[in-house]
Coordinates of C-alpha atoms in Angstrom, one line a residue:
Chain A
X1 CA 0.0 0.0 0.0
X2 CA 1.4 3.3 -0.7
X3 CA 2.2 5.6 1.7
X4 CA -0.6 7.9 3.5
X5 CA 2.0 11.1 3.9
X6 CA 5.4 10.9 2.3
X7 CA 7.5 13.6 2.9
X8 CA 10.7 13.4 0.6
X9 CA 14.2 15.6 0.4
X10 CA 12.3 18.4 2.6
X11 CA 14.6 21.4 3.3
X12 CA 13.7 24.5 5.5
X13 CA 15.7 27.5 6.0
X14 CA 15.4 30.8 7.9
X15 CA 17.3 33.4 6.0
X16 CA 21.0 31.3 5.4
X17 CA 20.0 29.4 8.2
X18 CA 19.1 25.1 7.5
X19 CA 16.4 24.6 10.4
X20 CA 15.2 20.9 7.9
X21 CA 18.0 19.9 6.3
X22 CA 16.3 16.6 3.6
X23 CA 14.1 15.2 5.8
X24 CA 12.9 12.0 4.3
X25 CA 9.6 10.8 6.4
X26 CA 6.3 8.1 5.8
X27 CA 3.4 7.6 7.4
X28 CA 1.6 4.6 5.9
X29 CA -2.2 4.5 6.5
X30 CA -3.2 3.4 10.1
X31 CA 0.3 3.7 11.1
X32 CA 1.7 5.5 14.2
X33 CA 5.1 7.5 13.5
X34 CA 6.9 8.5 16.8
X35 CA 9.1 11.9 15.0
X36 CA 11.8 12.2 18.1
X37 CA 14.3 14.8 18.4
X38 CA 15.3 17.1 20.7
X39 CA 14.6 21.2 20.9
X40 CA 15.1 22.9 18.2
X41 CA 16.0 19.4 15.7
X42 CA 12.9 20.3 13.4
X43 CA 10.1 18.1 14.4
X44 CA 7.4 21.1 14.5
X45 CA 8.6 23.1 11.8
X46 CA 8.1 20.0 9.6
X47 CA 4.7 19.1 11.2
X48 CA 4.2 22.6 10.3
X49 CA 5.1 22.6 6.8
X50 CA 2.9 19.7 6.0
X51 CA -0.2 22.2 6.9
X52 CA 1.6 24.8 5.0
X53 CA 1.5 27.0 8.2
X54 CA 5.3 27.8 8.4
X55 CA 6.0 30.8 10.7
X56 CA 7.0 33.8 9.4
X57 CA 10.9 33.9 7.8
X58 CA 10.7 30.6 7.5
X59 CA 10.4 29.0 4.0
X60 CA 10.5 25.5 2.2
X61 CA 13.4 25.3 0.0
X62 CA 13.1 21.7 -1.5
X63 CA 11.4 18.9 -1.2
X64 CA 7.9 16.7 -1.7
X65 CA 5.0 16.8 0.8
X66 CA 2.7 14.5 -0.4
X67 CA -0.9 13.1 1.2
X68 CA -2.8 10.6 0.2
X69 CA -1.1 10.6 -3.7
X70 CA -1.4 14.4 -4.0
X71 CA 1.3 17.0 -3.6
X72 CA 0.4 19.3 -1.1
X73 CA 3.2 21.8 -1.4
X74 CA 2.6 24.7 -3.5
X75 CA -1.2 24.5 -2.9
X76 CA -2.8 28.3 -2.5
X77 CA -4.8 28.6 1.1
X78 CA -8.1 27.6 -0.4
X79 CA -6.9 24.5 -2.0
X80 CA -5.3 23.4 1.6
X81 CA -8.1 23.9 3.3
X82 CA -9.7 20.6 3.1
X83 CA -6.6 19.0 4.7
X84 CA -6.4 21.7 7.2
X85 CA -8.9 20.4 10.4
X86 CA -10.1 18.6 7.7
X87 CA -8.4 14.8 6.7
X88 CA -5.4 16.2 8.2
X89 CA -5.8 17.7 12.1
X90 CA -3.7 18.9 14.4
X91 CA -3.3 18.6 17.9
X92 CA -0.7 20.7 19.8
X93 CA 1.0 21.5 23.6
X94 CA -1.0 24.1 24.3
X95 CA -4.7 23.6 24.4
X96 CA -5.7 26.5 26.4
X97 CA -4.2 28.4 23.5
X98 CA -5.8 26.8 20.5
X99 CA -9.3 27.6 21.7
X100 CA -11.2 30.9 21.8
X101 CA -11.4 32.0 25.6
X102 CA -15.1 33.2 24.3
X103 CA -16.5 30.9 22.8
X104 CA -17.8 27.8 24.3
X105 CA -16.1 24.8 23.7
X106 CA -19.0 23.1 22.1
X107 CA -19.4 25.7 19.5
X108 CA -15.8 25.4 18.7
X109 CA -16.1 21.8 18.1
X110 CA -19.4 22.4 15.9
X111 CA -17.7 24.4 13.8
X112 CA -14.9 21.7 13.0
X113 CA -18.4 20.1 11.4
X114 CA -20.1 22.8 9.9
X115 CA -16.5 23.5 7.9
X116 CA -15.3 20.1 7.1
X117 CA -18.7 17.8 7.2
X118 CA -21.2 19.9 5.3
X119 CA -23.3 16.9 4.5
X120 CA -24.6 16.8 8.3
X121 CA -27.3 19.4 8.9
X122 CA -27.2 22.0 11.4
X123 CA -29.8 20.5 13.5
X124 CA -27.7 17.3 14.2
X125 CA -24.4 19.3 14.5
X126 CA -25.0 19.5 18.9
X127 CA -25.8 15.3 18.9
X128 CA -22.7 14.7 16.7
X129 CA -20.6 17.2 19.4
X130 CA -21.7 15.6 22.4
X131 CA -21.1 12.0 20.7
X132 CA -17.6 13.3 20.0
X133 CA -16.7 14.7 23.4
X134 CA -18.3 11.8 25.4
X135 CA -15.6 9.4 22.5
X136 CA -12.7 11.1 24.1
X137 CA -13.7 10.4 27.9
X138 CA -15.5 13.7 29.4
X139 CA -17.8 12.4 31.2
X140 CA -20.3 15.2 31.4
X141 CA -20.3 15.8 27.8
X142 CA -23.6 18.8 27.9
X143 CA -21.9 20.2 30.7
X144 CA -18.5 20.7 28.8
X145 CA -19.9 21.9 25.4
X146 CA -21.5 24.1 27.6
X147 CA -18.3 25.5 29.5
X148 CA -15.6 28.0 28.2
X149 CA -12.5 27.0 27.8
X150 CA -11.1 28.5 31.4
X151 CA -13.7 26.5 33.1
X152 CA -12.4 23.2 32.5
X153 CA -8.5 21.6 33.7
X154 CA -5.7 20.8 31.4
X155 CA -6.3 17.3 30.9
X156 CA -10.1 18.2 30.1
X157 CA -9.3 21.3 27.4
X158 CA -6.6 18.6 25.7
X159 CA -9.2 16.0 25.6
X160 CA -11.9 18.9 24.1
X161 CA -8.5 19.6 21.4
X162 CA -8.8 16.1 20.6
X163 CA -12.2 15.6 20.3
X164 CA -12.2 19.1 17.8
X165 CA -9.6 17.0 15.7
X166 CA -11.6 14.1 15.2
X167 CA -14.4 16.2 14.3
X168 CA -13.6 16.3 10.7
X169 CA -12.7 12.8 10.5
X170 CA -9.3 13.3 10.0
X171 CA -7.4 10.6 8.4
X172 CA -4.2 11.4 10.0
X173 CA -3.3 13.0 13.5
X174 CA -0.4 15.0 14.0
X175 CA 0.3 15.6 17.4
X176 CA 3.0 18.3 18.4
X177 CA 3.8 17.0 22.1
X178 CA 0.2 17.5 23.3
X179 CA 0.6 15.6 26.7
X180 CA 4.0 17.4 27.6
X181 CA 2.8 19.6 30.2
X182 CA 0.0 17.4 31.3
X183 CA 0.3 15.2 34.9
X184 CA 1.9 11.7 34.4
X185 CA -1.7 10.5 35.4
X186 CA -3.6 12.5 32.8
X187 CA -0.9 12.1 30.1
X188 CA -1.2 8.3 30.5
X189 CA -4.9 8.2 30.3
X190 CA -4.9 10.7 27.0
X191 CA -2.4 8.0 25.4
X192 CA -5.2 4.9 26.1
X193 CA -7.7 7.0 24.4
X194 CA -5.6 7.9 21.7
X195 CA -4.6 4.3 20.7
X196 CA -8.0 3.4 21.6
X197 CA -9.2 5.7 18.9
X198 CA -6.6 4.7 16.3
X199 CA -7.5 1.2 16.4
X200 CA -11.1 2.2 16.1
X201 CA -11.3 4.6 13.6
X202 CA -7.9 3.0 11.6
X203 CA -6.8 6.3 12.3
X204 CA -3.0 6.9 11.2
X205 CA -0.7 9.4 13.6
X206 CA 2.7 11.2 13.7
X207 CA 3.6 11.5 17.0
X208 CA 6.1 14.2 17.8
X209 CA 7.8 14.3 21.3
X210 CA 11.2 14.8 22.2
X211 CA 9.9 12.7 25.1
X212 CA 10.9 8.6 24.5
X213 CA 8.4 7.0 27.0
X214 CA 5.4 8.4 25.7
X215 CA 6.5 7.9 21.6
X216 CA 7.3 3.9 22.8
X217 CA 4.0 3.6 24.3
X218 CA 1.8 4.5 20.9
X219 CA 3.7 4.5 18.3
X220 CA 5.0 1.5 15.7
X221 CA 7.9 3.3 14.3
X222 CA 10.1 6.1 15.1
X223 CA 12.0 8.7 13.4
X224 CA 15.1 10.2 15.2
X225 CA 15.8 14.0 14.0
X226 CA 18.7 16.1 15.2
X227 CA 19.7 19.4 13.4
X228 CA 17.0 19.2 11.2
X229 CA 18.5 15.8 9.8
X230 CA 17.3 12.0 10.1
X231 CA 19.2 10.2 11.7
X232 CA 17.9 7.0 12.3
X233 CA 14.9 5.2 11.6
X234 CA 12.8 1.7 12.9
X235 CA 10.8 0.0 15.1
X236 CA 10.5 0.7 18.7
X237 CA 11.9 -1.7 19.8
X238 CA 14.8 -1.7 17.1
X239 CA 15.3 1.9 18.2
X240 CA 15.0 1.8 21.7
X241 CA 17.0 -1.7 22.0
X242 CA 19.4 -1.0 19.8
X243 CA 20.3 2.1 18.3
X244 CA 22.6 2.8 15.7
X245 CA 23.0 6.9 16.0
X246 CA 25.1 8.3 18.7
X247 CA 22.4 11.0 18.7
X248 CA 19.9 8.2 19.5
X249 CA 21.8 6.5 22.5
X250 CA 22.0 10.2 23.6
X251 CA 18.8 10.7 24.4
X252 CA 18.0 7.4 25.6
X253 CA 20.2 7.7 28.4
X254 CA 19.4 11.1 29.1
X255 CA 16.1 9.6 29.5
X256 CA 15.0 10.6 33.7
X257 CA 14.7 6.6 35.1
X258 CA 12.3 6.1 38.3
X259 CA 14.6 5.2 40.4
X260 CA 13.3 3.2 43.2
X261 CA 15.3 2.5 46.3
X262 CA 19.0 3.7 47.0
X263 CA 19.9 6.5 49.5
X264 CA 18.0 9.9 47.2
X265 CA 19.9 12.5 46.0
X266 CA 21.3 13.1 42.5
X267 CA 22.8 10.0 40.6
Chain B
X1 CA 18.2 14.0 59.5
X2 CA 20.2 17.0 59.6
X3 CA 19.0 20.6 60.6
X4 CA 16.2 21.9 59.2
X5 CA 16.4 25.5 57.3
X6 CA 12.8 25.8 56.3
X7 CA 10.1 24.6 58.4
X8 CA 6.4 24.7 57.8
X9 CA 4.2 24.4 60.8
X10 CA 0.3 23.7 60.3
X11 CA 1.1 26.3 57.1
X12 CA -2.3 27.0 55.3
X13 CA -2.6 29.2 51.8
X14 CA -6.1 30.3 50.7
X15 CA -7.2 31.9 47.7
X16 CA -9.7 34.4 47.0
X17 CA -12.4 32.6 44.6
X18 CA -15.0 34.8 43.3
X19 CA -15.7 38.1 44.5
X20 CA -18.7 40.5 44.9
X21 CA -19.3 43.3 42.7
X22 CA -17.7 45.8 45.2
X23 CA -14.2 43.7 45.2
X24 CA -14.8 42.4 48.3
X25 CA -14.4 38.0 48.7
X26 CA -16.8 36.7 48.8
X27 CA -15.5 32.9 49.4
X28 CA -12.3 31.2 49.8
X29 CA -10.9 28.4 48.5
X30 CA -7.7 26.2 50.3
X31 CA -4.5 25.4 48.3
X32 CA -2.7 24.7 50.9
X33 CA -4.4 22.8 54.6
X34 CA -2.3 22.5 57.8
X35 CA 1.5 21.3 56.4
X36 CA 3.8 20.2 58.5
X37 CA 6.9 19.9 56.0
X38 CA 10.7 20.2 57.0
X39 CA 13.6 21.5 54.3
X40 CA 17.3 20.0 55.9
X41 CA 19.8 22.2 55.2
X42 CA 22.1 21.5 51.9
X43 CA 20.1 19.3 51.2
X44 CA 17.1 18.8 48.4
X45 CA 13.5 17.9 49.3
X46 CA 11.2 17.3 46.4
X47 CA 7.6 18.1 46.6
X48 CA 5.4 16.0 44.4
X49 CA 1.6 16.1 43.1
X50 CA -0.4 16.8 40.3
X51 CA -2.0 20.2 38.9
X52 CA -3.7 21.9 41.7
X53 CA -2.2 20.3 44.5
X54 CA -1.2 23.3 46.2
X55 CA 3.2 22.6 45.7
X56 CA 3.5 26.3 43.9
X57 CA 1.6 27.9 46.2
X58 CA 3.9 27.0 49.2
X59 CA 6.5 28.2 47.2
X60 CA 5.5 31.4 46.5
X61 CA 4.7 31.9 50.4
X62 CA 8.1 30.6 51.0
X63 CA 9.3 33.7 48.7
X64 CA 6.7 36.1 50.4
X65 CA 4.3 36.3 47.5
X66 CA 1.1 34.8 49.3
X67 CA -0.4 36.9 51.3
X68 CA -3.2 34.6 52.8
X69 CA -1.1 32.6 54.9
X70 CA -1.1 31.2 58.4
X71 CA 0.4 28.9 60.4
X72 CA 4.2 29.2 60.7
X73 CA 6.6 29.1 58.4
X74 CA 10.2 29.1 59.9
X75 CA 13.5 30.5 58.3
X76 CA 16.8 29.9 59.8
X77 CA 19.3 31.5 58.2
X78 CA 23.2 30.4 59.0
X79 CA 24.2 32.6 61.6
X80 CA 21.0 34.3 62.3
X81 CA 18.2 33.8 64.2
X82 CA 14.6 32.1 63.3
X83 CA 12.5 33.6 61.5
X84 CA 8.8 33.4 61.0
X85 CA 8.1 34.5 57.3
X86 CA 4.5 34.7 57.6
X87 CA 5.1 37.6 60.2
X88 CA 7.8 39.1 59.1
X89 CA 7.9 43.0 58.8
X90 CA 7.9 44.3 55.7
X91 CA 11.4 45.9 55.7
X92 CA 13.1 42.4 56.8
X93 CA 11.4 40.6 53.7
X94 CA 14.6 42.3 51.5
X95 CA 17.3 40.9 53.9
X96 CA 15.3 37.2 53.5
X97 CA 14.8 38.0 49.6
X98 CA 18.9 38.2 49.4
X99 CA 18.9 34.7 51.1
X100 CA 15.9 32.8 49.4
X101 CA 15.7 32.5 45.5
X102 CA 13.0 31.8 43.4
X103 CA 13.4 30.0 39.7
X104 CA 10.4 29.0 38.0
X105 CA 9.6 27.5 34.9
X106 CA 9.8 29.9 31.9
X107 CA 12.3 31.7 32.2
X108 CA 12.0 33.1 29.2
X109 CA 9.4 35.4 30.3
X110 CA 10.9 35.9 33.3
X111 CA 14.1 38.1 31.8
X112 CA 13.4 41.3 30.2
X113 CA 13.2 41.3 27.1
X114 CA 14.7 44.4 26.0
X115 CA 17.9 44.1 28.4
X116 CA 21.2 42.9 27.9
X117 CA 21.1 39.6 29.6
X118 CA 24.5 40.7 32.1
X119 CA 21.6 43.2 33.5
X120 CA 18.9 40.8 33.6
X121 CA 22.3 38.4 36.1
X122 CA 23.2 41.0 37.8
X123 CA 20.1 42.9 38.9
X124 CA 20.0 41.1 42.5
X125 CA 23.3 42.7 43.4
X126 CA 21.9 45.7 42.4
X127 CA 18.7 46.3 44.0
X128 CA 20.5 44.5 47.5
X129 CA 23.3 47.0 47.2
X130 CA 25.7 44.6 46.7
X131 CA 27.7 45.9 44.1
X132 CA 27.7 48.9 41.9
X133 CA 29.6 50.2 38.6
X134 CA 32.2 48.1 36.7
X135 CA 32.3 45.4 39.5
X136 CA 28.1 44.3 38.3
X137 CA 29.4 43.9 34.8
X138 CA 32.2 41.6 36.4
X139 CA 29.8 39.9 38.7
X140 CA 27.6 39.3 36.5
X141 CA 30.3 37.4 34.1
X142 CA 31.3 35.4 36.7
X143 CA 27.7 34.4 37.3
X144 CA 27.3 33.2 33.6
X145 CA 31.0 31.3 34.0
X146 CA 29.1 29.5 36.9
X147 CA 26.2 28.2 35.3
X148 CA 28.5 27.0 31.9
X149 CA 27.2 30.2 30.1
X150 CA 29.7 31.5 27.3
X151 CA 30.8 35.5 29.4
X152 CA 31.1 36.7 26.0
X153 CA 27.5 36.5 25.4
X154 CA 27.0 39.0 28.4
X155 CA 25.7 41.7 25.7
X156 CA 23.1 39.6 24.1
X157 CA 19.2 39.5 24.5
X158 CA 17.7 37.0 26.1
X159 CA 15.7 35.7 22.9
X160 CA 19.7 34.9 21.5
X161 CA 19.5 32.5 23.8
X162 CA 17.6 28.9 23.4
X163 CA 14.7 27.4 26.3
X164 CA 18.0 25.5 28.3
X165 CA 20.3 28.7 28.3
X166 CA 17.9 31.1 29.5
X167 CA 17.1 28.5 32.2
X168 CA 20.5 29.0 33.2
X169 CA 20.3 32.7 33.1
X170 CA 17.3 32.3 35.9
X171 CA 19.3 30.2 37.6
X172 CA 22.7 32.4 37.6
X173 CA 20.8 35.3 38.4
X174 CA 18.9 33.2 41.6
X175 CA 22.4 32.7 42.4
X176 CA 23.8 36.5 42.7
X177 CA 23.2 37.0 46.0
X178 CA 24.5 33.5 47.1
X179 CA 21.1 32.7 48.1
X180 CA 21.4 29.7 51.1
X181 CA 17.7 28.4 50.0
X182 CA 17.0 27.9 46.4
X183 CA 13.2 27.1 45.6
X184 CA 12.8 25.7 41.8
X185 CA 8.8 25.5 40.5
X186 CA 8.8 23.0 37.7
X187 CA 11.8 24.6 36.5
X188 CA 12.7 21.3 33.9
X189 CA 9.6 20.5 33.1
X190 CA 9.7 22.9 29.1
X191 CA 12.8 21.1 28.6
X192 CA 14.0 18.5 26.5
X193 CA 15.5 15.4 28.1
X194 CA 18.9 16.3 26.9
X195 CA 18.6 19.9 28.2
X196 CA 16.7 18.7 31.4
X197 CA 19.6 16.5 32.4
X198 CA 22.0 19.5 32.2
X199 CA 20.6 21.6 34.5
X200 CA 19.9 18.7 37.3
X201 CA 23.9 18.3 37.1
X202 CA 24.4 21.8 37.2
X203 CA 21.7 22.4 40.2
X204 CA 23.8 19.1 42.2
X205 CA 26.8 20.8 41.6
X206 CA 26.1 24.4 42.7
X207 CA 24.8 22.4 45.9
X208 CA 27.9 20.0 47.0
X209 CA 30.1 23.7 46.3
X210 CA 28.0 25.6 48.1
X211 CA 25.6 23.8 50.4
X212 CA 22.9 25.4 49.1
X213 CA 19.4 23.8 49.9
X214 CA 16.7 23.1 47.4
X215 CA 13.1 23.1 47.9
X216 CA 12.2 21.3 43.9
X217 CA 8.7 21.3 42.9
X218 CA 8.2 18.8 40.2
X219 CA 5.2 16.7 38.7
X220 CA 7.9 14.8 37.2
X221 CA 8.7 11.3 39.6
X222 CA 11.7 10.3 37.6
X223 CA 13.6 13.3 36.9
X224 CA 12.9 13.8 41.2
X225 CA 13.6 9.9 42.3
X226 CA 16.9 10.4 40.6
X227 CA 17.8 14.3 42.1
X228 CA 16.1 15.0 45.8
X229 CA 17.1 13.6 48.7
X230 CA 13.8 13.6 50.5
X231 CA 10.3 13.7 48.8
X232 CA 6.8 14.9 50.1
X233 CA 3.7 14.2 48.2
X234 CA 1.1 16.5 48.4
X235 CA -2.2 16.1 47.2
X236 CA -5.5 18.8 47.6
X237 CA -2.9 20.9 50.0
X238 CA -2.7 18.0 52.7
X239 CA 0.5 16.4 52.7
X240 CA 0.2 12.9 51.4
X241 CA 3.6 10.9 53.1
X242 CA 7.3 12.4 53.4
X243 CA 10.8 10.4 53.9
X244 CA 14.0 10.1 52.2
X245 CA 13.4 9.5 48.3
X246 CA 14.6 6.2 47.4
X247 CA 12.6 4.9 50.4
X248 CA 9.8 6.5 49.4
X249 CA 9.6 5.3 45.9
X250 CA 10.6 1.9 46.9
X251 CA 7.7 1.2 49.7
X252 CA 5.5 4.3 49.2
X253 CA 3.1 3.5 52.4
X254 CA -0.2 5.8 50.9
X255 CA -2.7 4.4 47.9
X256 CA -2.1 7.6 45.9
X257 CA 1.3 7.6 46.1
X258 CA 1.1 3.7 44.6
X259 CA -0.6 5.2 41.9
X260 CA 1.1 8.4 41.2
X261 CA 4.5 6.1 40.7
X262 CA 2.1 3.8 38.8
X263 CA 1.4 6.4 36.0
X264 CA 4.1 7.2 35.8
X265 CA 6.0 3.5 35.3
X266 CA 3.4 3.4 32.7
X267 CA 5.3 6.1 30.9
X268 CA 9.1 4.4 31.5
X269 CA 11.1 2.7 28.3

């Protein structure tokens, strides 16, 4: 089966500065791609560019971006939009940010729908938000369409952010380290659901983290970045157990262990 | 265990939550209930919990920054007597400042933006009258040697300088007026693993040179069962268990501890 996102020879640059330096990258259809790398290797910028929402200065040199067969790069805004929210959905760190502070969270979802599903009338919009929210685990789904977005925690408003990406049925996930700043507790429950949903909706994700635990515990394959370059690629396990990169076996064992027993103090 | 340099005594935080039209509160809520929590000297105590437990807001009345506090909250400074920071005058809260630091998580914001970062380091000795003229500018270098910082950068901006770096800056600039109680809010938690690991062997360092203590708040159980020496978990402001860390993580005696380390095993390679 062909690839559901192939990224091929991508290069970004900030004025003379590389920031992507050939990035080669696949995500087949219901596969879950762990993109690792730490600050500043390139793993958002290239989530980025596949959306074609680059920040400003910061331009695509070379390089294919391809979903689903067609070549995204070089569409114009209306031709993207689609993809954007659409069979392509984002999900990143800070959900507090991504939603309107006056709008109420179930509006915002709706509105995934009214843009992306046109087919389902207005007056079955509210059932197919509350259907949605309760999917992701809020328990009280009227009460949270109902809220704003400072009403409700963290791990609630990232669960809301998910439920907003599956809203247009999204064919691929791209997740920009949206547990990072989450509890351990919460970030482990938002991973069940998340490989709960991909195996019921054969939904395929990139994963991008700088953070090893949570990539091993969803994802099938990982990508290693550094400096905007690839370098290294495989299973989990192959990466985790035995990794070929000294920039890989870096961040392994800079990984924090839970160390249990031994006097305290630093190692 | 050795002597204590912080000690909270039934210490309780509330927050004003909601307020009538006039200003006034109108109800309360508790972020922090009755502590009993002990800080040993040169050492590091960790204090654990999730979102809402009520760890930052102990630390900001251990830095004078809550006002709704009561119970006791006990200072000894080396060579000085107790002190009570919950009733402490005004003017003596400048004295205390020079000896308690605060670093918190972004950093970033925390420097301003539109001074040269040798400023930003050597502000403390400024405003404490510690040093003046020329020697600031030489202070302040030193500072930046301290933390692995590059002096030569002294003249930059802090947005020259990436997440890790500035989180140096916060932490060189905590250090100017060799503070003898460092209290760090989540201060690894932006940080990448690589960058993360960095700064807990700079933080150790500073600590077996100097003695400094650390009071380390952290929702993060393996980056803390591998740095503090003690660990308190807190949970809804009550104070969950407390002992020495690889004890605690090894037989953790309360449910919710279980769990906490539970979650995050879950979360381990």
């Amino acid at each position: 089966m062909p690839p559901l996102l192939e990224i091929r020879g991508l290069r970004l640059a900030a004025g003379d500065r590389i920031l992507v330096d050939g990035l080669d990258l696949e995500v087949g259809p219901g596969e879950a791609v762990g993109l690792l790398g730490p600050s500043g290797s390139g793993k958002s910028l290239t989530a980025a560019a596949v959306l074609g929402l680059l920040p400003p200065g910061v331009e695509r040199r070379s390089g294919s971006i391809r979903f689903a067969g067609r070549e995204l790069t070089g569409l114009d805004e209306r031709s993207l939009r689609p993809f954007r929210g659409g069979r392509i959905a984002l999900v990143f760190q800070e959900a507090a940010a991504a939603f309107n502070p006056v709008l109420r969270v179930g509006a915002q979802v709706a509105e995934v729908i009214e843009i992306h599903r046109p087919e389902i009338p207005r007056r079955e919009r509210r059932e197919e938000v509350l259907r949605l929210l309760a999917e992701v685990g809020l328990d009280e789904p009227e009460r949270v369409a109902r809220s704003f977005p400072h009403e409700l925690s963290g791990g609630m408003l990232q669960r809301c952010l998910i439920a907003q990406a599956l809203a247009g049925e999204p064919e691929l996930l791209l997740a920009d380290e949206p547990t990072t700043a989450l509890d351990v507790t919460v970030q482990a429950r938002i991973l069940d659901l998340v490989s709960s949903l991909r195996a019921r909706r054969g939904l395929s994700l990139l994963w991008i983290s700088h953070d090893l635990g949570v990539l091993a515990r969803i994802c099938d394959r990982l990508v290693v970045i550094r400096d905007g370059r690839r370098v290294e690629e495989g299973t989990v396990e192959e990466v985790l157990h035995r990794p070929r990169a000294e920039a890989t076996r870096e961040l392994i064992a800079a990984v924090p262990r839970l160390r249990r027993g031994g006097s305290g103090g630093p190692e | 265990m050795s002597e204590a340099i912080l000690e909270a005594r039934g210490l309780s935080v509330r927050y004003p939550d909601g307020h009538t039209w006039f200003g006034a509160v109108r109800s309360w809520r508790t972020a922090v209930d009755r502590l009993d929590l002990v800080v040993p000297r040169g050492r590091t105590l960790a204090l654990v919990g999730e979102s809402g437990c009520g760890k930052s807001s102990l630390a900001r009345a251990v830095v004078g920054l809550q006002a709704a506090a009561s119970g006791r909250l006990l200072f000894r400074p080396r060579g000085g007597p107790e002190q009570d920071l919950l009733a402490l005058p005004p003017r003596a809260w400048k004295e205390v400042r020079r000896r308690i630091a605060l670093v918190f998580q972004d950093n970033g914001s925390a420097l301003d933006p539109r001074m040269r970062v040798w400023r930003s380091v050597a502000e403390p000795l400024a405003v404490h009258g510690l040093a003046r003229g020329r020697e600031l500018r030489r202070r302040a270098e030193e500072l930046m040697a301290r933390v692995a910082l590059d002096p030569a950068a002294a003249d930059r901006f802090p947005d020259e300088f990436s997440g890790g770096q500035r989180q140096r800056l916060g932490i060189a600039r905590a250090l100017a007026t060799g503070p003898e109680l460092l209290v760090c809010d989540e201060i690894v938690s932006a940080l990448d693993v690589l960058v993360q690991r960095r700064i807990l062997d700079l933080l150790a360092e500073i600590q077996r040179r100097d003695g400094v203590s650390i009071l380390f708040i952290s929702h993060d159980l393996a980056v803390v069962s591998g740095f503090a020496h003690r660990t308190a978990v807190m949970r809804r402001g009550r104070l969950v268990e407390e002992g020495p860390t690889g004890e605690l993580f090894a037989r953790p005696r309360a449910a919710y501890t279980r769990e906490l380390i539970a979650a995050a095993a879950t979360l381990e390679t």
